[in-house]
Coordinates of C-alpha atoms in Angstrom, one line a residue:
M1 CA -2.8 -28.9 17.4
G2 CA -4.5 -27.4 14.4
L3 CA -4.0 -24.0 13.0
G4 CA -7.3 -22.8 14.6
K5 CA -5.8 -23.5 18.1
A6 CA -2.4 -22.0 17.5
T7 CA -2.1 -18.8 19.4
I8 CA 0.7 -16.3 19.7
R9 CA 0.9 -13.6 22.4
I10 CA 1.6 -10.2 20.8
N11 CA 1.2 -6.7 22.4
G12 CA -0.5 -8.3 25.4
A13 CA -3.3 -10.1 23.4
N14 CA -3.9 -13.4 21.6
C15 CA -3.3 -13.5 17.9
G16 CA -3.8 -16.6 15.9
L17 CA -1.1 -18.2 13.8
E18 CA -3.5 -17.8 10.9
A19 CA -3.5 -14.1 11.4
I20 CA 0.3 -14.1 11.1
L21 CA 0.2 -16.4 8.0
L22 CA -2.4 -14.1 6.5
G23 CA -0.1 -11.1 6.9
V24 CA 2.9 -12.9 5.4
T25 CA 0.9 -14.4 2.5
T26 CA -1.0 -11.3 1.5
S27 CA 2.1 -9.1 1.7
I28 CA 3.4 -10.9 -1.4
G29 CA 1.0 -8.5 -3.2
G30 CA 3.3 -5.7 -2.1
F31 CA 6.3 -7.7 -3.2
L32 CA 4.8 -7.9 -6.7
F33 CA 4.2 -4.2 -6.7
G34 CA 7.8 -3.5 -5.7
Y35 CA 9.3 -6.1 -8.1
D36 CA 7.5 -4.6 -11.1
T37 CA 8.5 -1.1 -10.0
G38 CA 12.2 -2.0 -9.6
Q39 CA 12.7 -4.1 -12.6
I40 CA 12.1 -1.5 -15.3
S41 CA 14.8 0.9 -14.0
G42 CA 17.6 -1.6 -14.8
M43 CA 16.0 -3.2 -17.9
Q44 CA 15.7 0.1 -19.7
I45 CA 19.5 0.4 -20.0
F46 CA 20.0 -3.3 -21.0
E47 CA 21.6 -3.5 -24.5
D48 CA 19.2 -6.1 -25.8
F49 CA 16.2 -4.3 -24.4
I50 CA 17.2 -1.1 -26.1
N51 CA 18.1 -2.8 -29.4
R52 CA 14.6 -4.5 -29.5
F53 CA 12.4 -1.7 -28.3
G54 CA 14.4 1.5 -28.8
Q55 CA 14.3 3.9 -31.7
G56 CA 16.8 4.8 -34.3
P57 CA 19.0 2.9 -36.8
P58 CA 20.3 -0.6 -36.0
G59 CA 23.4 -0.4 -33.8
N60 CA 22.6 3.1 -32.6
K61 CA 19.2 2.8 -31.0
A62 CA 18.0 4.7 -28.0
F63 CA 14.6 5.5 -26.4
D64 CA 12.8 8.6 -27.4
D65 CA 11.5 10.4 -24.2
I66 CA 7.9 9.9 -25.2
I67 CA 8.4 6.2 -25.9
L68 CA 10.3 5.5 -22.7
S69 CA 7.6 7.5 -20.8
L70 CA 4.9 5.3 -22.3
V71 CA 6.7 2.0 -21.7
V72 CA 7.4 2.8 -18.1
S73 CA 4.2 4.7 -17.2
L74 CA 1.4 2.8 -18.9
M75 CA 1.6 0.2 -16.2
S76 CA 0.5 2.9 -13.8
I77 CA -2.6 3.5 -15.9
G78 CA -3.3 -0.2 -15.7
T79 CA -2.9 -0.1 -12.0
L80 CA -5.2 2.9 -11.7
I81 CA -7.9 1.0 -13.6
G82 CA -7.2 -2.1 -11.6
A83 CA -7.5 -0.2 -8.3
L84 CA -11.0 1.1 -9.3
S85 CA -12.1 -2.3 -10.4
G86 CA -10.8 -3.8 -7.1
A87 CA -13.8 -2.2 -5.4
Y88 CA -16.2 -4.4 -7.4
T89 CA -14.2 -7.6 -7.3
A90 CA -13.6 -7.3 -3.5
D91 CA -17.3 -6.8 -2.8
W92 CA -18.6 -9.3 -5.4
W93 CA -16.3 -12.3 -4.8
G94 CA -14.9 -11.6 -1.4
R95 CA -11.5 -10.3 -0.4
R96 CA -9.6 -13.6 -1.0
K97 CA -11.0 -14.5 -4.5
S98 CA -10.4 -10.9 -5.6
L99 CA -6.7 -11.2 -4.7
T100 CA -6.5 -14.4 -6.7
F101 CA -8.0 -12.6 -9.7
G102 CA -5.4 -9.9 -9.3
V103 CA -2.6 -12.5 -9.4
V104 CA -4.1 -14.1 -12.6
M105 CA -4.1 -10.7 -14.3
F106 CA -0.5 -10.1 -13.2
I107 CA 0.6 -13.4 -14.7
I108 CA -1.2 -12.8 -18.0
G109 CA 0.5 -9.4 -18.3
N110 CA 4.0 -10.9 -17.6
I111 CA 3.4 -13.6 -20.3
I112 CA 2.5 -10.8 -22.8
Q113 CA 5.8 -9.0 -21.9
I114 CA 7.9 -12.2 -22.2
T115 CA 6.5 -12.9 -25.7
A116 CA 7.4 -9.3 -27.0
M117 CA 10.0 -9.6 -29.8
S118 CA 10.6 -6.1 -31.2
S119 CA 7.5 -4.0 -30.7
W120 CA 7.5 -1.5 -27.8
V121 CA 3.7 -1.4 -28.1
H122 CA 3.6 -5.1 -27.3
M123 CA 5.9 -4.6 -24.3
M124 CA 3.9 -1.6 -23.2
M125 CA 0.5 -3.5 -23.3
G126 CA 2.0 -6.3 -21.3
R127 CA 3.0 -3.8 -18.6
F128 CA -0.5 -2.4 -18.8
V129 CA -2.2 -5.8 -18.2
A130 CA 0.2 -6.6 -15.4
G131 CA -0.7 -3.2 -14.0
L132 CA -4.4 -4.2 -13.9
G133 CA -3.4 -7.1 -11.6
V134 CA -1.1 -5.0 -9.4
G135 CA -3.7 -2.3 -9.0
N136 CA -6.3 -4.8 -8.0
L137 CA -3.9 -6.2 -5.3
S138 CA -3.0 -2.8 -4.1
V139 CA -6.6 -2.2 -3.1
G140 CA -7.4 -5.7 -1.9
V141 CA -4.3 -6.5 0.2
P142 CA -4.4 -3.6 2.7
M143 CA -8.2 -3.8 3.0
Y144 CA -8.2 -7.5 3.6
Q145 CA -5.4 -7.2 6.1
S146 CA -7.0 -4.4 8.0
E147 CA -10.4 -6.1 8.2
C148 CA -8.9 -9.4 9.4
C149 CA -6.0 -8.8 11.7
P150 CA -6.5 -8.2 15.4
R151 CA -6.0 -4.5 16.3
E152 CA -2.9 -5.3 18.3
I153 CA -1.0 -6.2 15.1
R154 CA -3.0 -4.5 12.4
G155 CA -0.6 -1.5 12.0
S156 CA 2.4 -3.8 11.6
V157 CA 0.7 -6.2 9.3
V158 CA -0.6 -3.6 7.0
A159 CA 2.8 -1.8 7.1
S160 CA 4.4 -5.1 6.1
Y161 CA 2.8 -4.5 2.7
Q162 CA 5.2 -1.7 2.2
L163 CA 8.1 -3.8 3.6
L164 CA 7.4 -6.4 0.9
I165 CA 7.3 -3.6 -1.7
T166 CA 10.9 -2.7 -0.6
F167 CA 11.9 -6.4 -0.8
G168 CA 10.4 -6.6 -4.3
I169 CA 12.4 -3.6 -5.4
L170 CA 15.6 -4.9 -3.9
I171 CA 15.2 -8.4 -5.4
S172 CA 14.5 -7.0 -8.8
N173 CA 17.6 -4.8 -8.5
L174 CA 19.6 -7.9 -7.4
I175 CA 18.4 -9.9 -10.4
N176 CA 19.1 -7.0 -12.7
Y177 CA 22.6 -6.8 -11.3
G178 CA 23.0 -10.6 -11.7
V179 CA 22.0 -10.7 -15.3
R180 CA 24.2 -7.9 -16.4
S181 CA 26.7 -10.4 -17.8
I182 CA 24.1 -11.6 -20.4
E183 CA 22.4 -8.2 -21.0
G184 CA 23.2 -8.5 -24.7
S185 CA 20.7 -11.4 -24.8
A186 CA 16.9 -11.4 -24.6
A187 CA 17.3 -13.9 -21.7
S188 CA 18.4 -11.0 -19.5
W189 CA 15.2 -9.1 -19.3
R190 CA 13.0 -12.1 -19.9
I191 CA 14.4 -13.8 -16.8
V192 CA 13.6 -10.7 -14.8
I193 CA 10.0 -10.6 -16.0
G194 CA 9.5 -14.4 -15.8
L195 CA 10.6 -14.7 -12.2
G196 CA 7.7 -12.4 -11.3
I197 CA 5.3 -15.1 -12.3
A198 CA 6.9 -17.6 -9.9
F199 CA 6.8 -15.0 -7.1
S200 CA 3.1 -14.4 -7.5
L201 CA 1.9 -18.0 -7.2
P202 CA 2.1 -18.3 -3.3
L203 CA -0.3 -15.4 -3.0
G204 CA -2.8 -16.5 -5.7
I205 CA -3.0 -20.0 -4.3
G206 CA -2.2 -19.5 -0.6
V207 CA -4.8 -16.9 0.1
L208 CA -7.6 -19.4 -0.7
F209 CA -6.7 -21.4 2.4
L210 CA -6.9 -18.4 4.8
P211 CA -10.1 -17.1 6.5
E212 CA -12.3 -14.7 4.7
S213 CA -12.7 -11.2 6.1
P214 CA -15.1 -11.4 9.0
R215 CA -16.4 -8.0 8.2
W216 CA -17.2 -9.0 4.6
L217 CA -19.0 -12.1 5.8
A218 CA -21.0 -10.2 8.4
G219 CA -21.9 -7.5 5.8
R220 CA -23.6 -10.3 3.9
G221 CA -25.5 -11.7 6.9
R222 CA -23.1 -14.7 7.4
W223 CA -22.8 -14.1 11.1
D224 CA -21.8 -17.7 12.0
D225 CA -19.0 -17.6 9.5
A226 CA -17.9 -14.2 10.6
R227 CA -17.6 -15.3 14.2
I228 CA -15.6 -18.4 13.2
A229 CA -13.3 -16.3 11.0
M230 CA -12.7 -13.9 13.9
A231 CA -12.0 -16.8 16.3
R232 CA -9.5 -18.4 13.8
L233 CA -7.7 -15.1 13.6
R234 CA -7.4 -15.0 17.4
G235 CA -6.2 -18.6 17.4
L236 CA -9.5 -19.6 19.2
K237 CA -11.3 -21.6 16.5
A238 CA -12.3 -24.3 19.0
D239 CA -13.8 -21.6 21.3
P240 CA -15.6 -19.1 19.1
H241 CA -17.5 -17.7 22.1
N242 CA -14.4 -16.9 24.1
P243 CA -14.8 -13.5 25.8
M244 CA -12.0 -11.9 23.7
V245 CA -13.7 -13.1 20.5
E246 CA -17.1 -12.2 21.8
D247 CA -16.2 -8.6 22.7
D248 CA -14.6 -8.0 19.2
F249 CA -17.6 -9.7 17.6
Q250 CA -20.2 -7.6 19.4
E251 CA -18.3 -4.4 18.7
M252 CA -18.2 -5.2 15.0
Q253 CA -21.8 -6.5 15.0
R254 CA -23.3 -3.3 16.4
A255 CA -21.5 -1.2 13.9
I256 CA -22.4 -3.4 10.9
V257 CA -26.1 -3.7 11.9
Q258 CA -26.3 0.1 12.1
Q259 CA -24.5 0.6 8.7
S260 CA -26.5 -2.2 7.0
A261 CA -29.8 -0.5 8.0
V262 CA -29.1 2.2 5.5
G263 CA -27.9 0.0 2.6
T264 CA -24.8 -0.2 0.6
G265 CA -22.6 2.8 -0.2
T266 CA -22.3 4.1 -3.8
W267 CA -19.5 5.9 -5.7
W268 CA -21.6 9.0 -5.6
E269 CA -21.8 8.8 -1.8
C270 CA -18.0 8.9 -1.5
F271 CA -18.2 12.5 -2.8
V272 CA -21.5 13.8 -1.5
G273 CA -22.1 11.4 1.4
S274 CA -23.6 12.0 4.8
D275 CA -21.8 14.7 6.7
K276 CA -22.0 12.9 10.1
P277 CA -19.3 10.3 9.6
R278 CA -17.3 12.7 7.3
V279 CA -17.4 10.4 4.3
V280 CA -16.4 13.0 1.8
Y281 CA -13.7 14.4 4.2
R282 CA -12.2 10.9 4.5
T283 CA -12.4 10.3 0.7
L284 CA -10.4 13.5 -0.1
L285 CA -8.0 12.8 2.8
G286 CA -7.2 9.3 1.6
C287 CA -6.8 10.4 -2.0
A288 CA -4.5 13.3 -1.0
I289 CA -2.2 11.2 1.2
H290 CA -1.9 8.5 -1.5
F291 CA -1.3 11.0 -4.3
L292 CA 1.3 12.7 -2.2
Q293 CA 3.0 9.4 -1.3
Q294 CA 4.0 9.2 -4.9
W295 CA 4.9 12.8 -5.1
T296 CA 7.3 12.6 -2.3
G297 CA 9.5 11.7 -5.2
V298 CA 10.4 8.1 -4.3
N299 CA 9.8 6.6 -7.8
Y300 CA 11.9 9.4 -9.4
F301 CA 14.7 7.3 -8.0
F302 CA 13.2 3.8 -8.4
Y303 CA 11.9 4.1 -12.0
Y304 CA 14.7 6.2 -13.4
G305 CA 17.5 6.0 -10.8
A306 CA 19.8 3.9 -13.0
S307 CA 19.5 6.3 -16.0
I308 CA 19.8 9.4 -13.8
F309 CA 23.0 8.2 -12.1
Q310 CA 24.3 7.0 -15.4
S311 CA 23.9 10.5 -16.9
A312 CA 25.6 11.9 -13.7
G313 CA 28.7 10.0 -14.7
I314 CA 28.4 7.1 -12.2
D315 CA 30.4 4.1 -13.5
D316 CA 28.0 1.5 -12.2
P317 CA 24.4 2.9 -12.0
I318 CA 22.8 -0.5 -11.4
L319 CA 25.0 -1.0 -8.4
I320 CA 23.9 2.4 -7.0
Q321 CA 20.3 1.3 -7.6
L322 CA 21.0 -1.8 -5.7
V323 CA 22.3 0.3 -2.8
L324 CA 19.2 2.4 -2.8
G325 CA 17.1 -0.8 -2.8
A326 CA 19.0 -2.2 0.2
V327 CA 18.6 1.1 2.2
N328 CA 14.9 0.9 1.4
V329 CA 14.5 -2.6 2.9
V330 CA 16.7 -2.1 6.0
T331 CA 15.1 1.2 7.0
T332 CA 11.5 -0.2 6.6
F333 CA 11.9 -2.4 9.7
P334 CA 12.1 0.5 12.1
G335 CA 8.9 1.7 10.6
L336 CA 7.1 -1.4 11.7
Y337 CA 8.1 -0.6 15.3
I338 CA 7.3 3.1 15.1
I339 CA 3.8 2.6 13.7
E340 CA 2.7 0.6 16.8
R341 CA 4.6 2.6 19.4
V342 CA 4.4 6.2 18.1
G343 CA 1.3 6.2 15.9
R344 CA 0.6 7.6 12.4
R345 CA 0.5 11.4 12.5
I346 CA 3.9 12.4 14.1
P347 CA 6.1 10.1 11.9
L348 CA 4.3 11.2 8.7
I349 CA 4.9 14.9 9.6
I350 CA 8.5 14.4 10.6
G351 CA 9.2 12.1 7.6
A352 CA 7.8 14.7 5.1
C353 CA 10.0 17.4 6.6
W354 CA 13.1 15.2 6.6
Q355 CA 12.5 14.1 2.9
A356 CA 11.9 17.8 1.9
T357 CA 15.3 18.7 3.4
W358 CA 17.3 16.0 1.6
L359 CA 15.6 16.6 -1.8
L360 CA 16.5 20.3 -1.4
I361 CA 20.1 19.3 -0.9
F362 CA 19.9 16.9 -3.9
A363 CA 18.6 19.5 -6.2
A364 CA 20.8 22.4 -5.0
V365 CA 24.0 20.4 -5.3
G366 CA 23.1 18.9 -8.7
I367 CA 22.5 22.4 -10.1
A368 CA 25.3 24.3 -8.3
R369 CA 28.0 21.7 -8.9
P370 CA 26.9 19.3 -11.8
P371 CA 27.9 15.8 -10.9
D372 CA 29.3 15.0 -14.3
Q373 CA 31.9 17.8 -13.7
Y374 CA 32.5 17.4 -10.0
G375 CA 32.9 13.9 -8.6
S376 CA 32.2 14.9 -5.1
S377 CA 28.7 16.2 -6.0
G378 CA 27.8 12.7 -7.2
I379 CA 28.7 11.3 -3.8
V380 CA 26.7 14.0 -2.0
M381 CA 23.7 13.3 -4.2
I382 CA 23.8 9.6 -3.6
V383 CA 24.0 10.2 0.1
A384 CA 21.0 12.6 -0.2
A385 CA 19.0 10.0 -2.1
C386 CA 19.8 7.3 0.5
M387 CA 18.7 9.6 3.4
F388 CA 15.5 10.5 1.5
I389 CA 14.7 6.8 0.9
A390 CA 15.5 5.9 4.5
S391 CA 12.9 8.4 5.7
F392 CA 10.3 7.3 3.1
A393 CA 10.8 3.6 4.1
M394 CA 10.3 4.4 7.8
T395 CA 7.3 6.7 7.3
W396 CA 5.4 7.5 4.1
G397 CA 6.1 4.2 2.5
P398 CA 4.3 1.9 5.0
F399 CA 2.1 4.5 6.8
A400 CA 0.1 5.6 3.8
W401 CA -1.1 2.0 3.3
V402 CA -2.0 1.7 6.9
V403 CA -4.0 4.9 6.7
I404 CA -6.0 3.6 3.7
G405 CA -6.8 0.4 5.6
E406 CA -8.0 2.2 8.7
T407 CA -9.7 5.5 7.6
F408 CA -12.9 4.5 5.8
P409 CA -16.3 3.2 7.1
L410 CA -17.4 -0.3 6.1
R411 CA -20.3 1.0 4.0
T412 CA -18.1 2.7 1.5
R413 CA -14.7 1.2 2.4
A414 CA -14.0 -0.7 -0.8
R415 CA -14.9 2.2 -3.0
Q416 CA -13.0 4.8 -1.0
A417 CA -10.0 2.5 -0.8
S418 CA -10.2 2.1 -4.6
L419 CA -10.3 5.9 -5.1
A420 CA -7.4 6.5 -2.7
T421 CA -5.3 3.8 -4.4
A422 CA -6.2 5.1 -7.8
S423 CA -4.9 8.5 -6.7
N424 CA -1.7 6.7 -5.7
W425 CA -1.4 5.3 -9.2
L426 CA -2.3 8.6 -10.8
G427 CA 0.6 10.1 -9.0
N428 CA 2.7 7.2 -9.9
F429 CA 1.8 7.6 -13.6
M430 CA 2.5 11.3 -13.5
I431 CA 6.0 10.7 -12.0
S432 CA 6.9 7.9 -14.4
F433 CA 5.6 9.8 -17.5
L434 CA 6.9 13.3 -16.7
T435 CA 10.4 12.4 -15.4
P436 CA 12.1 11.9 -18.8
F437 CA 10.8 15.3 -19.9
A438 CA 11.7 17.0 -16.7
D439 CA 15.2 15.4 -16.7
S440 CA 15.7 16.8 -20.2
G441 CA 14.2 20.1 -19.5
I442 CA 14.9 21.3 -15.9
G443 CA 17.3 18.5 -14.8
Y444 CA 18.0 18.2 -11.1
A445 CA 15.7 21.2 -10.4
F446 CA 12.9 18.6 -10.5
G447 CA 14.0 18.0 -6.9
F448 CA 12.7 21.5 -5.9
V449 CA 9.2 20.3 -7.0
F450 CA 9.4 17.4 -4.7
F451 CA 10.6 19.6 -1.9
G452 CA 7.4 21.6 -2.2
T453 CA 5.1 18.5 -2.4
N454 CA 6.7 17.0 0.8
A455 CA 6.2 20.3 2.6
A456 CA 2.5 20.3 1.5
A457 CA 2.2 16.7 2.7
A458 CA 3.4 17.6 6.2
V459 CA 0.8 20.4 6.4
I460 CA -2.1 18.2 5.2
V461 CA -1.3 15.5 7.7
Y462 CA -1.1 18.0 10.6
F463 CA -4.4 19.7 9.9
F464 CA -6.5 16.8 8.6
L465 CA -5.3 13.3 9.6
Y466 CA -6.6 11.8 12.8
E467 CA -4.5 9.4 15.0
T468 CA -5.9 5.9 14.7
K469 CA -3.3 3.9 16.6
S470 CA -4.8 1.0 18.7
L471 CA -8.4 1.7 17.6
A472 CA -10.8 -0.9 16.1
L473 CA -12.0 0.1 12.6
E474 CA -15.5 0.7 14.1
Q475 CA -14.0 3.1 16.7
V476 CA -12.2 5.0 14.0
D477 CA -15.5 5.6 12.4
I478 CA -16.9 7.0 15.7
M479 CA -13.8 9.2 16.2
Y480 CA -14.1 10.8 12.7
S481 CA -17.8 11.5 13.5
Q482 CA -16.8 13.7 16.5
R483 CA -17.0 17.1 14.8
E484 CA -15.6 19.0 17.9
L485 CA -12.5 16.8 17.9
R486 CA -9.5 18.3 16.0
P487 CA -6.9 16.1 14.3
W488 CA -4.1 17.5 16.4
Q489 CA -6.1 16.5 19.5
S490 CA -7.1 13.1 18.3
R491 CA -4.2 11.2 19.9
K492 CA -5.9 11.7 23.3
W493 CA -9.3 10.5 22.2
V494 CA -10.5 7.3 24.0
P495 CA -13.5 5.2 22.8
E496 CA -16.4 4.5 25.1
G497 CA -15.8 1.4 27.3
Y498 CA -12.0 1.9 27.5
L499 CA -9.8 3.3 30.2
D500 CA -7.3 4.1 27.5
R501 CA -6.9 2.8 23.9
N502 CA -5.3 -0.4 25.0
T503 CA -7.3 -1.2 28.2
R504 CA -10.9 -2.2 28.3
D505 CA -13.2 -1.2 31.1
A506 CA -14.1 -4.6 32.5
A507 CA -17.3 -3.4 34.2
Y508 CA -18.5 -1.8 31.1
W509 CA -18.0 -4.8 28.9
D510 CA -19.5 -7.2 31.5
Q511 CA -22.7 -5.1 31.4
R512 CA -22.7 -4.9 27.6
R513 CA -22.2 -8.7 27.4
G514 CA -25.4 -9.1 29.4
S515 CA -27.3 -7.2 26.7
T516 CA -26.0 -8.7 23.5
V517 CA -27.5 -7.7 20.3
D518 CA -29.4 -10.6 18.7
E519 CA -27.7 -11.9 15.6
P520 CA -29.7 -11.2 12.5
A521 CA -31.0 -14.3 10.7
G522 CA -29.3 -13.5 7.4
D523 CA -30.2 -15.4 4.3
E524 CA -26.6 -16.6 4.1
K525 CA -25.3 -18.8 7.0
G526 CA -22.3 -20.8 5.9
S527 CA -20.6 -23.5 7.9
S528 CA -17.0 -22.5 7.2
A529 CA -15.4 -19.1 7.3
G530 CA -12.9 -20.3 4.8
S531 CA -15.5 -21.1 2.2

């Protein structure tokens, strides 16, 4: 039995083995994101790393705040630029080849870092180039996953991107912990960076053997290839006219024909687009959610956790960082269940409130009873950090990536996804750049800032985000076009032709199947969806 015939029953519907493999392979992009995020926290306190790239006289070197900020944060500027460029590469070359390009850039950046000898600028530029690749992947992976995966598993597959981010952070923390014994040697940090190259290869090569996005193919008139790709993802390659494939195909086809009639979306349209499908509304919403995902404060701990806990008097800050990484991984699994059973809105609201509470505790305890003077305060602050990360991992971590994959219309999806992801990296850059200065200036009071941003995030989700659970991407577009529908009422919205969001009206679809839209005779009709 070939891959095209391999079918798995999930959530009451057929999902192809290739759809599962697609989810697993592409989520490595999240692993690279997490690995690069987690590695710098431990590396910046390695003896050889400080002696090579720190400032001051030999034997007494340390990082200036501005230099440390630049070394850590310039990667985020690279990812911001990479995210914006991802809109072009994903549309020009297709979703798969764009991901391979992102991996190539990541590898080049890591090679530049490994070859750095004593110049912090050399190291910083290597992180910048690696960031270009990670930024490209952070746009391409959720978009490719959301366009390819059957709706029954779409939420979990896109959320798995965040799961692999947590794995990447944990693995980098484990490796940092493992090379502590040789931290006086350049091999310590070079091993950490070099392993990132090995981890990236399965994504860069493996994605080329997976189906191309049926929506990208259909958008270029390759309807035969789009149908085959959709059948492969349902595990029905040998039966591309199966009713299940046919219904999905017709629904996609009608939407794309309508959108194609008015041409391709522009960057300008993302900000002054048609009011009917709320293009501008969704652009701003996606940017706000992704900016606030970073300003929940998660990378305050993952970028600088080791140095923060070291200054708090913790004997083994890398071990604490490892604990935080483990909590991050373990608590992401419930999020994969919650997103398909509960939806998007309620977990995001509850998560933001929970995170705000624990950050308030973290900041208040740190100021009232400094942990370097009171050992019990350090314990409370570690517990608060763990509880915060547990909530982030179950809600804002994975859910923000699901939202970016589901919210935008096909016409402007690549550009809006790039803008939202760029906002994520802008927030990431601000956190990574400002934290050393905030730590020196206001100390643990920085937690009060994150308390406020989490509260703001809860308010924005309640008043502006629509519930997209169990909807096809084309149905999401229709729902956002319903101007009389309010976000807090959206959970009850059901698309035409459905008894509820999970149950088709058989009579309706039998009638529609009898009046199928003719397939346009596009200029491009390929013979293989994997080409």
